[in-house]
Structure formats: C-alpha cells, structure tokens
mmCIF file of C-alpha atoms and ligand atoms in Angstrom:
data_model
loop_
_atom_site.group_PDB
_atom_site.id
_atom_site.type_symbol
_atom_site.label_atom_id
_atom_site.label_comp_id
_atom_site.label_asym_id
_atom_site.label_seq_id
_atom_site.Cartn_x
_atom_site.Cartn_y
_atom_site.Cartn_z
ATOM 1 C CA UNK H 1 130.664 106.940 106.486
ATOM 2 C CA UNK H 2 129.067 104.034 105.681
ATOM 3 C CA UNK H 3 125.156 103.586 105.204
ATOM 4 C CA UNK H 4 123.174 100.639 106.241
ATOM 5 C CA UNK H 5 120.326 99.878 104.033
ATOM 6 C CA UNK H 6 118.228 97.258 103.390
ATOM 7 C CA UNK H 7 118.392 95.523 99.613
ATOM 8 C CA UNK H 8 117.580 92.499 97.548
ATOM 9 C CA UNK H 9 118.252 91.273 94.594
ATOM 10 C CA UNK H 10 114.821 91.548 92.815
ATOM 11 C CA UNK H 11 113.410 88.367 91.952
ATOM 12 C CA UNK H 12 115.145 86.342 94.213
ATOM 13 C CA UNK H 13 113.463 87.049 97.461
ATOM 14 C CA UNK H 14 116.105 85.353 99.755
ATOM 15 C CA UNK H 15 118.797 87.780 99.151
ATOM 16 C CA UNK H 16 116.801 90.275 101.110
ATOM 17 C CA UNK H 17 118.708 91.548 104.046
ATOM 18 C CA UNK H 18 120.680 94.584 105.765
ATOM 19 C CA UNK H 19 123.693 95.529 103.431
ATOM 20 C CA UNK H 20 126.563 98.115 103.786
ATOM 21 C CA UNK H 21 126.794 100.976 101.280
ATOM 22 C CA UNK H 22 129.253 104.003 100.710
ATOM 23 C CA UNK H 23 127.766 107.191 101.309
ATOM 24 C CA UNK H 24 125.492 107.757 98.681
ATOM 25 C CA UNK H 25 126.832 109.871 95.662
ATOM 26 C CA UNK H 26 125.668 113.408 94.852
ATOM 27 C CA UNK H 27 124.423 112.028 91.707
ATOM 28 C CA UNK H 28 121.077 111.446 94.077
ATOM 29 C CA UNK H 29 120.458 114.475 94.429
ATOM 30 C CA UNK H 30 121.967 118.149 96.728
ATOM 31 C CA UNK H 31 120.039 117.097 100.237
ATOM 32 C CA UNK H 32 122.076 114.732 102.732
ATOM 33 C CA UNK H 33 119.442 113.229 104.655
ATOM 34 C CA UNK H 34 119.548 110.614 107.901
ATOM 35 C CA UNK H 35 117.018 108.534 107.149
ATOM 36 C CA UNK H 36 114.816 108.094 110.311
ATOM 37 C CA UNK H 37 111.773 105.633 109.231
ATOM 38 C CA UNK H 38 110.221 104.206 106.289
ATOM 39 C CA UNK H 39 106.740 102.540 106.120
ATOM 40 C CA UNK H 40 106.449 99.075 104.806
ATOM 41 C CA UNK H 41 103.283 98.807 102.393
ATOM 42 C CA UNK H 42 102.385 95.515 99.979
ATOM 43 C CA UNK H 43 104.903 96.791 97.362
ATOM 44 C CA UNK H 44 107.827 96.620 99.738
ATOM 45 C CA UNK H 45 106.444 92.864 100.843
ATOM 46 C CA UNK H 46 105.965 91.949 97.118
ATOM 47 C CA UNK H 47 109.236 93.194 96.439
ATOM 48 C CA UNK H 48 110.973 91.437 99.154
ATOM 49 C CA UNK H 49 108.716 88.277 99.702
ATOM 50 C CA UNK H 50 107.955 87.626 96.201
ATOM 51 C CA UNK H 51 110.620 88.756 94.103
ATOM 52 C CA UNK H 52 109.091 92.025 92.622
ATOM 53 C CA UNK H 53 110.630 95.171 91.734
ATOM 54 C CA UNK H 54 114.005 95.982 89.203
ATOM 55 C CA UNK H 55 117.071 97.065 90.245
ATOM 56 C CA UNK H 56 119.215 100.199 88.945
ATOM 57 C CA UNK H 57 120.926 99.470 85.407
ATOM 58 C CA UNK H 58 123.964 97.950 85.664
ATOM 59 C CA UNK H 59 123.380 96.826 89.349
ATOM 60 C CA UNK H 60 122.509 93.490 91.423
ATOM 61 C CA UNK H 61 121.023 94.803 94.268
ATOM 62 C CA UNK H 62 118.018 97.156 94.846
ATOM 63 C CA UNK H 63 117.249 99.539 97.975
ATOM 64 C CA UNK H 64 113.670 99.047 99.091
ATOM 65 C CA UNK H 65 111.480 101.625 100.631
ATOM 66 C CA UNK H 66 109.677 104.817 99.211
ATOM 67 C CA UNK H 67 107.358 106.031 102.543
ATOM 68 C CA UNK H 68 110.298 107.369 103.819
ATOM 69 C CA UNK H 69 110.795 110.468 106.489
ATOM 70 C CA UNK H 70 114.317 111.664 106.943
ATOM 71 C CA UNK H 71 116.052 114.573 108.381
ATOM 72 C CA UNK H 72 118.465 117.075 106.237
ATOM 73 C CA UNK H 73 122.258 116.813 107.538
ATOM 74 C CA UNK H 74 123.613 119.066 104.885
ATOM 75 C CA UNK H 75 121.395 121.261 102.140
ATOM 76 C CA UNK H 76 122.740 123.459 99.611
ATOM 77 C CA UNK H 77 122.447 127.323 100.733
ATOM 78 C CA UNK H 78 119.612 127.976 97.844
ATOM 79 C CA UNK H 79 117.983 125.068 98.081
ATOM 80 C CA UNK H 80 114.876 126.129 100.162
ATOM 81 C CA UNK H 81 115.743 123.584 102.616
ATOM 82 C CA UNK H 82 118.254 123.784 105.873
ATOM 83 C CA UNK H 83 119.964 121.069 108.288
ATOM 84 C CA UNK H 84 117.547 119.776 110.923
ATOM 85 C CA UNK H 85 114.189 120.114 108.474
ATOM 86 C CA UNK H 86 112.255 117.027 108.253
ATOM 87 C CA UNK H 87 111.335 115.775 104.401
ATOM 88 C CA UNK H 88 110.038 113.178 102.850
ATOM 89 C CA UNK H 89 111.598 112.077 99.102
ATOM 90 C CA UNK H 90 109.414 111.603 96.002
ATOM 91 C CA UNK H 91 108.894 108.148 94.959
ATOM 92 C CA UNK H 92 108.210 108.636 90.894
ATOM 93 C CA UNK H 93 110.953 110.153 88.555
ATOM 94 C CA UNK H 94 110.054 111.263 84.939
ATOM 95 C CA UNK H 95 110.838 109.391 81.825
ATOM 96 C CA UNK H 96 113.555 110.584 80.210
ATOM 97 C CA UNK H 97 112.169 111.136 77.504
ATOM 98 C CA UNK H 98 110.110 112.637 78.757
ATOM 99 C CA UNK H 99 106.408 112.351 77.799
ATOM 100 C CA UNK H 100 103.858 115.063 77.582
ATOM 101 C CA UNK H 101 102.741 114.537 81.341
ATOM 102 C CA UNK H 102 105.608 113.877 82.884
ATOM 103 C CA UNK H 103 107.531 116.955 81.127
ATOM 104 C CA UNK H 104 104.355 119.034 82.576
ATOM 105 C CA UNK H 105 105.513 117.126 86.455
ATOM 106 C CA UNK H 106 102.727 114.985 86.123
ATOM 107 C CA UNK H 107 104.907 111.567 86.453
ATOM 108 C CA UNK H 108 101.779 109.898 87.822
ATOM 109 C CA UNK H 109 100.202 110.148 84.565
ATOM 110 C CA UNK H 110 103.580 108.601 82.639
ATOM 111 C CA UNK H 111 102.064 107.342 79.518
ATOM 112 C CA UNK H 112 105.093 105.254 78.458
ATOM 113 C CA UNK H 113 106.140 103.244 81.628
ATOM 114 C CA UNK H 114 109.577 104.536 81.261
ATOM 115 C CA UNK H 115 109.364 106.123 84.471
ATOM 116 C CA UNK H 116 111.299 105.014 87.159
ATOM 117 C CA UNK H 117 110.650 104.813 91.521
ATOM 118 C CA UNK H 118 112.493 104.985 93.914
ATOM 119 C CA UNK H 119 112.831 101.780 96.055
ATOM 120 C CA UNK H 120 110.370 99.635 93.564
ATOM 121 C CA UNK H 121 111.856 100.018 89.849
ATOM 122 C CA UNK H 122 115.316 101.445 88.839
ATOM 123 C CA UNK H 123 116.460 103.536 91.417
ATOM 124 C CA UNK H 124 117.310 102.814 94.851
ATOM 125 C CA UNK H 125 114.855 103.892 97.763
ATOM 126 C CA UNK H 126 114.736 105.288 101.305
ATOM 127 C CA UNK H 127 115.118 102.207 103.414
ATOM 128 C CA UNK H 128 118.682 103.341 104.212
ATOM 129 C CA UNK H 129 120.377 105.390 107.339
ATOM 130 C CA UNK H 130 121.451 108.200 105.009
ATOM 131 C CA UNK H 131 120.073 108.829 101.865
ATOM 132 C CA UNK H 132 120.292 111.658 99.014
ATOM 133 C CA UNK H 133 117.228 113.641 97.262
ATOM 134 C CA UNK H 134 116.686 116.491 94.585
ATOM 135 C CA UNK H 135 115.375 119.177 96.731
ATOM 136 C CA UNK H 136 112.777 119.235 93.718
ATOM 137 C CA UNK H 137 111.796 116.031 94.703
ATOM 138 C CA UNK H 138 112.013 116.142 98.636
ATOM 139 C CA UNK H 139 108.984 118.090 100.612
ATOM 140 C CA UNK H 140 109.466 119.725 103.736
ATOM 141 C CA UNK H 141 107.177 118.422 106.868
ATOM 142 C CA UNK H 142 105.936 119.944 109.594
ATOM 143 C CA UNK H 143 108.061 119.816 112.731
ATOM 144 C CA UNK H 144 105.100 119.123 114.836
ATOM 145 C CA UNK H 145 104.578 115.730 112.911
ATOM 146 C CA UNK H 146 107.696 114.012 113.670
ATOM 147 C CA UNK H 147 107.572 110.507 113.191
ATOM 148 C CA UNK H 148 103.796 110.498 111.698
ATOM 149 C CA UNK H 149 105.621 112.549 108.113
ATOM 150 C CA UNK H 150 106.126 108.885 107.257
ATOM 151 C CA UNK H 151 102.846 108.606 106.608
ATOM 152 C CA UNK H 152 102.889 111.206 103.816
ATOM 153 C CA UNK H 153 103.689 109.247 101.215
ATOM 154 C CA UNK H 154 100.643 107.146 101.429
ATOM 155 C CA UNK H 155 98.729 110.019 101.994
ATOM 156 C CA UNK H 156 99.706 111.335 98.918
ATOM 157 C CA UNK H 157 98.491 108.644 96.797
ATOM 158 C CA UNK H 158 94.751 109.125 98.554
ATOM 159 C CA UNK H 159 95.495 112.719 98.330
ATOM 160 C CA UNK H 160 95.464 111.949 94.855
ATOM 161 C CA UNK H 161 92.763 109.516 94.475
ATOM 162 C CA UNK H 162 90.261 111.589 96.106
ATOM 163 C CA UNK H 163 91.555 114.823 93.646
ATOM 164 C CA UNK H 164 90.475 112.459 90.607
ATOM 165 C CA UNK H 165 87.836 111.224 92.041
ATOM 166 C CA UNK H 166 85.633 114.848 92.611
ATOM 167 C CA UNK H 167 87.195 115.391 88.897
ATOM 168 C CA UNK H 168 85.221 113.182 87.688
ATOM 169 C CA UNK H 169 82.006 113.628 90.168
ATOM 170 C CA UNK H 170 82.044 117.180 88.641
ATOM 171 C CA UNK H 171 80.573 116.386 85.403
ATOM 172 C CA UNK H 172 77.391 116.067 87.145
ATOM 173 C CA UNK H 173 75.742 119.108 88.572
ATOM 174 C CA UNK H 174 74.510 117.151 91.412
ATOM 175 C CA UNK H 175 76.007 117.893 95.046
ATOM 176 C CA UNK H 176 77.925 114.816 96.505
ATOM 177 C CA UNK H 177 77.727 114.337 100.545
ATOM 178 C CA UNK H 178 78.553 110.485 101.134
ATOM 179 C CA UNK H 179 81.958 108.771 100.682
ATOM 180 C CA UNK H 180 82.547 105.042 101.286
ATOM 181 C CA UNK H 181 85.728 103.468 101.763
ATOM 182 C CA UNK H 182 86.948 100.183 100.968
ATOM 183 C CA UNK H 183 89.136 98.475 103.506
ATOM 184 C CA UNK H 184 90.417 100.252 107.135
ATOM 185 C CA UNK H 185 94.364 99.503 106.297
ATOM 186 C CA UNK H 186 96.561 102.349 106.266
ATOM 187 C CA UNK H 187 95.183 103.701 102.813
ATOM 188 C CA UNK H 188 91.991 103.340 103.780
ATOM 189 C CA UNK H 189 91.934 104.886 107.298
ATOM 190 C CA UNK H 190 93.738 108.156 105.567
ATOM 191 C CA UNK H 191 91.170 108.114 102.738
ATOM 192 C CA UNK H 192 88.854 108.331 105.537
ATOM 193 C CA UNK H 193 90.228 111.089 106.908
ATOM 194 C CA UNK H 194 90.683 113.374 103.854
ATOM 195 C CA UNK H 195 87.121 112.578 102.936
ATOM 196 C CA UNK H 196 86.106 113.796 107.012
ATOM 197 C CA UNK H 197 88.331 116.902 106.116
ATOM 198 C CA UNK H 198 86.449 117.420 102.699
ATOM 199 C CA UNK H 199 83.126 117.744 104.438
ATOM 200 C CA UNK H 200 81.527 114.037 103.505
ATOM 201 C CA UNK H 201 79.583 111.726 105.357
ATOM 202 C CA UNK H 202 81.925 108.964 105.299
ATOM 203 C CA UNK H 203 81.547 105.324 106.025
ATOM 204 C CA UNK H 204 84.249 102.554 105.950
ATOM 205 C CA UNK H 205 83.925 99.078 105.509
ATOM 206 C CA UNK H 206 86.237 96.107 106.171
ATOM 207 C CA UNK H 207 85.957 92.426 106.783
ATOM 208 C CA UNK H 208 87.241 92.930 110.729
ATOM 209 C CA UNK H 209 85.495 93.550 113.650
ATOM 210 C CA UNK H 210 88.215 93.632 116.315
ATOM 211 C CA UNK H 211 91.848 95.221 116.471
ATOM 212 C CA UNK H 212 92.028 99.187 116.174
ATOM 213 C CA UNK H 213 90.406 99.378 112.957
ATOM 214 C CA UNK H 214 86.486 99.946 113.885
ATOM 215 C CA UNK H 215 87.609 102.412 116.838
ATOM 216 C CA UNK H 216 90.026 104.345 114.174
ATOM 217 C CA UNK H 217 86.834 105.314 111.673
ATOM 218 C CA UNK H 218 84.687 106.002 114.428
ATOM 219 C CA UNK H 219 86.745 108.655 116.042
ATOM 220 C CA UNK H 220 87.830 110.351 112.585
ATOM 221 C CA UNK H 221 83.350 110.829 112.775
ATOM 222 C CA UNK H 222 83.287 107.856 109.992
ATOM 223 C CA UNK H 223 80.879 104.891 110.329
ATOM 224 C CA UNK H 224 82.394 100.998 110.229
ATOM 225 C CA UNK H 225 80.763 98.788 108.604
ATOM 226 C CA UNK H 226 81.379 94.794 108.485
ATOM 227 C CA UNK H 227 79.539 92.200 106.180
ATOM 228 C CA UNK H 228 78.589 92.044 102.668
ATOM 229 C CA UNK H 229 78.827 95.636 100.863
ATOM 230 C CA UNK H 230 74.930 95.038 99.148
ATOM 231 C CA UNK H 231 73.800 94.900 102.669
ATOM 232 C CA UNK H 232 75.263 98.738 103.727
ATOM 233 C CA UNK H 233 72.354 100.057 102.863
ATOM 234 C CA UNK H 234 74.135 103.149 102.140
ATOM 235 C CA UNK H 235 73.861 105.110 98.613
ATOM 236 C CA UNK H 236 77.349 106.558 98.415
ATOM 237 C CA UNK H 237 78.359 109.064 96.020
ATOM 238 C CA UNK H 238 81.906 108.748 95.926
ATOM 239 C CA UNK H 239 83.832 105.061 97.241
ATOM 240 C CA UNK H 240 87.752 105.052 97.497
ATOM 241 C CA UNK H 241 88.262 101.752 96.704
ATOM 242 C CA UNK H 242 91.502 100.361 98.717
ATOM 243 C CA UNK H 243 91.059 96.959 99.301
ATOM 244 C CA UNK H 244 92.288 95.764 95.757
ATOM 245 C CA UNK H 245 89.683 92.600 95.854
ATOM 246 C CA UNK H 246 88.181 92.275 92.305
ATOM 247 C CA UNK H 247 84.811 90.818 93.131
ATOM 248 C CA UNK H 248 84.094 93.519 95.844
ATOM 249 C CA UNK H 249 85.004 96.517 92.868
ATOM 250 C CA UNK H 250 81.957 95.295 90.787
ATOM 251 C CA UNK H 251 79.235 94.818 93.449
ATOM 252 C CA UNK H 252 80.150 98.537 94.086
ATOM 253 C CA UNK H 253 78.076 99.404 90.803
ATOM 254 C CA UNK H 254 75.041 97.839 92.675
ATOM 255 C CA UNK H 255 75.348 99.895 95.631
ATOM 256 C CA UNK H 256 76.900 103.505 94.615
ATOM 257 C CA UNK H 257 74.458 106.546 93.721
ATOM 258 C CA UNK H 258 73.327 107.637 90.147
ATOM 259 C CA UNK H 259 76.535 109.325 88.811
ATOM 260 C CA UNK H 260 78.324 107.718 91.349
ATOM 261 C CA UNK H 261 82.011 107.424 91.175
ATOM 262 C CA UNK H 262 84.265 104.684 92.303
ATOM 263 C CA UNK H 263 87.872 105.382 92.246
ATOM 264 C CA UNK H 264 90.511 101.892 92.331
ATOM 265 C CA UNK H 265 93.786 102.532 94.578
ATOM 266 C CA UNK H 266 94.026 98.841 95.713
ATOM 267 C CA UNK H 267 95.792 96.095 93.227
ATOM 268 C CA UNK H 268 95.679 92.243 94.120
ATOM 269 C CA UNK H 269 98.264 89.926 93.057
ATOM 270 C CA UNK H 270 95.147 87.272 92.980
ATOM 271 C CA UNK H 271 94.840 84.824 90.057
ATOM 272 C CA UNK H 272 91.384 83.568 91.260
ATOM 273 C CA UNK H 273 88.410 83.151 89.238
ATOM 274 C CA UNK H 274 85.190 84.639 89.795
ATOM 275 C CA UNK H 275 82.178 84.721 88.105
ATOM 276 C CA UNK H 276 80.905 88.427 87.138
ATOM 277 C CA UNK H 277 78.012 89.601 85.274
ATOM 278 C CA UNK H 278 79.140 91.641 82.796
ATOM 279 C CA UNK H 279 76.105 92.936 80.898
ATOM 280 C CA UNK H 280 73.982 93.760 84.193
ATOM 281 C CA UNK H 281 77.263 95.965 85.129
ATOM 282 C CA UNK H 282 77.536 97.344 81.593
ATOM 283 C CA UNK H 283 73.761 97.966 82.307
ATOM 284 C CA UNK H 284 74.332 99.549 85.466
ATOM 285 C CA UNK H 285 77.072 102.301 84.421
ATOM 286 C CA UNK H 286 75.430 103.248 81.427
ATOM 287 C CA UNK H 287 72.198 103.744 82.830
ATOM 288 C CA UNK H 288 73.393 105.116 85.911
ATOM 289 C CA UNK H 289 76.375 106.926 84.580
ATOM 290 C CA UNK H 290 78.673 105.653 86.877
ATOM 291 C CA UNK H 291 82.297 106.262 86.774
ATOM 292 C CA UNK H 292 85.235 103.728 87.434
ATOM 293 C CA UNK H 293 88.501 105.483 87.548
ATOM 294 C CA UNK H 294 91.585 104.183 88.574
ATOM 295 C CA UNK H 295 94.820 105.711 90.556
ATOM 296 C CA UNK H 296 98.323 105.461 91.291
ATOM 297 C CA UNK H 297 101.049 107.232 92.671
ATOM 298 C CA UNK H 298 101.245 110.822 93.001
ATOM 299 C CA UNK H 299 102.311 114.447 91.777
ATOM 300 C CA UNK H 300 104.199 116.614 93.782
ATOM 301 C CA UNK H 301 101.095 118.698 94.519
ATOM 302 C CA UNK H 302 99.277 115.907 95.869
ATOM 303 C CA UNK H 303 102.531 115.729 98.408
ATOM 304 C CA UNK H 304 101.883 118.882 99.591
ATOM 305 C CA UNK H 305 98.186 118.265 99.911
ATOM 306 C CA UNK H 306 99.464 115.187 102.207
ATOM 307 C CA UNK H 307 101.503 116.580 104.136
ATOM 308 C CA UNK H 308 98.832 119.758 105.189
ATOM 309 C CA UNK H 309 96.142 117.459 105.479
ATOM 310 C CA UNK H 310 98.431 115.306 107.951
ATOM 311 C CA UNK H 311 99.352 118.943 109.239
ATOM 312 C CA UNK H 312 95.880 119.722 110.102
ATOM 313 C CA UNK H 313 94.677 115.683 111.408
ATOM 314 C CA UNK H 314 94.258 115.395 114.713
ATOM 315 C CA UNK H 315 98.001 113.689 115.834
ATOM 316 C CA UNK H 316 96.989 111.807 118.743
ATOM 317 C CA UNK H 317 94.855 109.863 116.055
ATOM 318 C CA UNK H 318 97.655 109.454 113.489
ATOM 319 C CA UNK H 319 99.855 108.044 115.784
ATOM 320 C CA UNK H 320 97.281 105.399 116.233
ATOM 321 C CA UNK H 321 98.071 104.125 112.880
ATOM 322 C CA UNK H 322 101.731 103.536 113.344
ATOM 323 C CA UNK H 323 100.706 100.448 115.393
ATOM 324 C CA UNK H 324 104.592 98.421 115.193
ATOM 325 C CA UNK H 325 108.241 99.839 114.962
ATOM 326 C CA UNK H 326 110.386 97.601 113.578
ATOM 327 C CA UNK H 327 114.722 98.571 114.178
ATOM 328 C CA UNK H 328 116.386 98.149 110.504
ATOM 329 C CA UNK H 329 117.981 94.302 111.546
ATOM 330 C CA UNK H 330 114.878 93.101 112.697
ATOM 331 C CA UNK H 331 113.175 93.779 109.247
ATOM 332 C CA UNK H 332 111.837 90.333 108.474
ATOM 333 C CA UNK H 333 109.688 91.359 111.578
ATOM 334 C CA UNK H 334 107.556 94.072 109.857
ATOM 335 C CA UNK H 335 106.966 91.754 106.760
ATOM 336 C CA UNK H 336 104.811 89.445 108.316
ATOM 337 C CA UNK H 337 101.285 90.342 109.607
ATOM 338 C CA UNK H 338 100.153 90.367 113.235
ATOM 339 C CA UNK H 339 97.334 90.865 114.707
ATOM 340 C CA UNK H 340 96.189 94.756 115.508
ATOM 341 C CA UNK H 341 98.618 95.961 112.723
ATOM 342 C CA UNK H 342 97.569 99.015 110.887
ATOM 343 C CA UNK H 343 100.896 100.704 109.586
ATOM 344 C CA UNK H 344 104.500 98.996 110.650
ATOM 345 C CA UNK H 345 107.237 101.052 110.143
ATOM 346 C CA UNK H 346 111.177 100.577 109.933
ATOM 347 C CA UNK H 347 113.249 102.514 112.429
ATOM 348 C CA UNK H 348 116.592 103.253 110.178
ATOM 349 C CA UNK H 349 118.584 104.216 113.044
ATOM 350 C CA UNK H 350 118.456 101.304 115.001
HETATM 351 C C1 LIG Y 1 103.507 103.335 95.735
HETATM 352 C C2 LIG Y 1 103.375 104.259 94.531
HETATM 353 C C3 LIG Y 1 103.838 103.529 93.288
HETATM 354 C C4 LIG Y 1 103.076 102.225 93.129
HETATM 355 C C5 LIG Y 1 103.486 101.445 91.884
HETATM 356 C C6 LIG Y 1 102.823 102.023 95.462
HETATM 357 O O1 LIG Y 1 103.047 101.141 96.533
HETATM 358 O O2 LIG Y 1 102.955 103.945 96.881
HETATM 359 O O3 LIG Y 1 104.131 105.424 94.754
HETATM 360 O O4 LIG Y 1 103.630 104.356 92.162
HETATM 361 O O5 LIG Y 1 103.293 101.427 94.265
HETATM 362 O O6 LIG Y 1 104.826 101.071 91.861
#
C-alpha cells in the first residue's frame, strides 16, 4: 500500500508538498497505525515556510508533523495495544548514547542535543496516512475523545510546563492560588485549562479582543484580559508564559508575586531589538525571589497527564479549539493564518 504524506526537503521551503511513500518499515516501530489528523503548530510552519527542521541521515526529504492522532490497524498480541485503539506517537527519541536523563526516559531533559523528533529533526513524523510507532512510545486515548486526542501532544508540553512550574513554586512554603497565562493560542487556552483543573484562579491575557479567544477563557472560569500586562492589576503566583515575545517575559518580573514563578514555553524567531533594564530585573528576582524557568517538550508521563486531563475537560469546549480542518492536499491552507483560528488541523485521510 502506498502512504501519502506530506514532506520537504528542510531548508528549502518550496519542496514542501504531498509525496508518495512505501508502507513504512517495521524498523518504526510494532504498531500499524492510519493516521487520522495531525495539528499544525509554529514548528511545522517554520519547518515548512522557513526551511527549519533536518531530515533522517542519509535522506532528502523529511515527514512533518508530531501532534498526531492515529488509529492501530495491526498491534503485536503483547503489546498492550489492539486494532481499532486510538494513540497518539511520542515526538522525542533518546540519544543514543544515551545521557543520564534520557537513559532514566526523561528525553525532555536531553543534555547533549543528540536527541532526535519525530517530524522536526531526524526522524520522520506523523503527517502521513499510515504511520509506524514503538508501542513504548505511542499512548492510548480515550475513545470518547476522538478527533480532540490530537490535541494531546500540545497538552503534553503544558502538562509539563505547569509540572515544573509548582516544582519550583514549592521551595517556598507559601500557598499559590493565581495563575496567569500568556497568549489564548492553542498552548495557552490548554494551559488555562490544566491550571482551572489544578484549582487556580486563572487569568489569560492576549493582544485580541474578538474571534473565539476571550469567550474560550471565560467559559473554562478564566478571566481575559487585553492591554498592557503592568496594567492587569493582578499579582499572579504562577504565569505560563506562551506567547514567546521577549519584551512581554521581562515586564512579567514587575507584575508576578514575591516568589513568583514564570515558566517560558513560547520561542520567537524575532531578531528585534529592545531595550531592557537589566539591573532593575536582576533587582527584582533577587529581592523578590522570583523564578524564571524554561520548558520544552515532554516525558511520557506528562502524555499521560495530557491525555486524562483532556479525558476529564469538558469536550464540547475542546472541540472549540479545533477551529479549521484542513484535507492532506489542501495543506498550504492550514499554514497561513485566518481570522478566528485557534488550532488547524490536517485531515490525513482526505
Ligand atoms: C514540539 C516539541 C519539541 C519542540 C522543539 C515543539 O513544537 O511540540 O515536542 O520538542 O517543538 O523541537
């Protein structure tokens, strides 16, 4: 059978397009999978708009996507999964080396950069009608879900963003209550909701006032915000920073409690210059004993955290996220913003 999948040669953006594949080898892994959606995040645009991302050694082309949601054709009879169950693959492999964390599973704290992703650097993804996983690195979803497991993977990263973040609010004996978060995309809004489901007061801020955005924190109980983040007037104890925007991570120190905690998901491919004050922000952490942390990616626990906490969301709100479908030939479609767009996904089957 062949597979349709959608490649490019990294670095050269206009070889992006809708390629034909063998069926993939069993070198991928024991799970046969139809591939039903994937999301399309920044890394998948930088990857096919502006030539990031590296191919596997030895080949041209790269598969994009790693927010994928498939469904098993054919498992392996111990494998813990059967046909029909709906999974979603792991992006991050270990080095082979491997390091200390990554021999321990914990291949979001790679401290060599030998590790390799799936659809972004070295292997291929999940953009593709049939794909193959590890069932070590595949995690089951719950039926009820459907389509809205592809929003696991992002989930996961928050998942673990918000697991490093209380890490490090724990060194102070105080209680924490209030959460802001930085920009109402996709990360965002799911930040949101795992800090609703963790008990916080939470409040989201983003430069839009119209679209789905301001309607999607208020029903998860959150309060939007719009404007200039030293105007909030809100003291927060914990921010999930997802916007990427340089500038807006160091007014943060201004605004967030004593022994506040501000945890980085967001990156920005932005060269511009900006004038900062670094002393008075030196000044402010020390004094204050802030905390700065950054994240990325995500362990296999922090799947499973993802996909419960999508488990236990409310699903007519979820599905408010997915706001466009893209079909697989029309993929140039889902790269380009529009207006009301939250999460776009790519339908693999179509
Ligand atoms: C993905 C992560 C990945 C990171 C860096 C993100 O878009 O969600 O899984 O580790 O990019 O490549």
């Amino acid at each position: 059978m062949t597979v349709r999948a959608l490649s490019v040669v990294p670095g050269k953006p206009k070889t992006a397009a809708v390629t034909s594949h063998p069926e993939p080898l069993d070198d991928d892994g024991g799970l046969l999978v139809d591939g039903l959606l994937v999301g399309i995040c920044g890394t998948d645009v930088e990857i096919l708009r502006e030539g990031y991302g590296w191919s596997p050694p030895g080949e041209e082309r790269l598969v994009i996507g790693h927010e994928s949601l498939g469904r098993i054709a054919e498992a392996p009879a111990d494998s813990g999964f059967e046909a029909g169950d709906l999974v979603v693959g792991i992006v991050r492999r270990p080095d082979p080396v491997p390091c200390l964390p990554c021999s321990l599973g914990a291949w979001d704290f790679c401290r060599n950069g030998r590790y390799t992703e799936r659809g972004i650097k070295e292997r291929h993804g999940y953009a593709a009608s049939r794909w193959r996983v590890e069932p070590e690195f595949a995690v089951k979803v719950d039926p009820r879900l459907g389509d809205l497991g592809v929003l696991v993977e992002p989930t996961s990263v928050v998942a673990k963003a918000w697991d490093q973040a209380e890490k490090v609010a724990a060194r102070s004996p105080a209680p924490r209550h209030i959460a802001l978060i930085t920009g109402a995309g996709p990360i965002g809004l799911l930040a949101a909701l795992l800090g609703v489901q963790r008990g916080y007061e939470v409040h989201v801020l983003d430069r839009v006032t119209t679209g789905p955005k301001p309607a999607l924190a208020k029903d998860l109980g959150a309060t939007y915000h719009t404007g200039d983040v030293t105007e909030i007037e809100v003291r927060p104890d914990v921010v999930i920073e997802c916007t990427g925007n340089g500038p807006l991570v160091f007014a943060l120190t201004e605004i967030v409690a004593t022994d506040g905690v501000i945890c980085l998901t967001g990156i920005s491919g932005s060269k511009k210059q900006a004038t900062m004050r670094p002393d008075e922000v030196n000044k402010e952490m020390v004094l204050d004993n802030l905390a700065l942390v950054g994240s990325v990616n995500a362990s296999r626990a922090h799947y499973e955290q993802a996909a419960a906490a999508l488990a236990r969301a409310d699903r007519e709100w979820l599905a408010r996220l997915i706001t466009r479908r893209v079909p697989l030939g029309d993929f140039e479609k889902a790269l380009s913003r529009e207006d009301g767009d939250v999460k776009v996904v790519l339908d693999l089957q179509r």
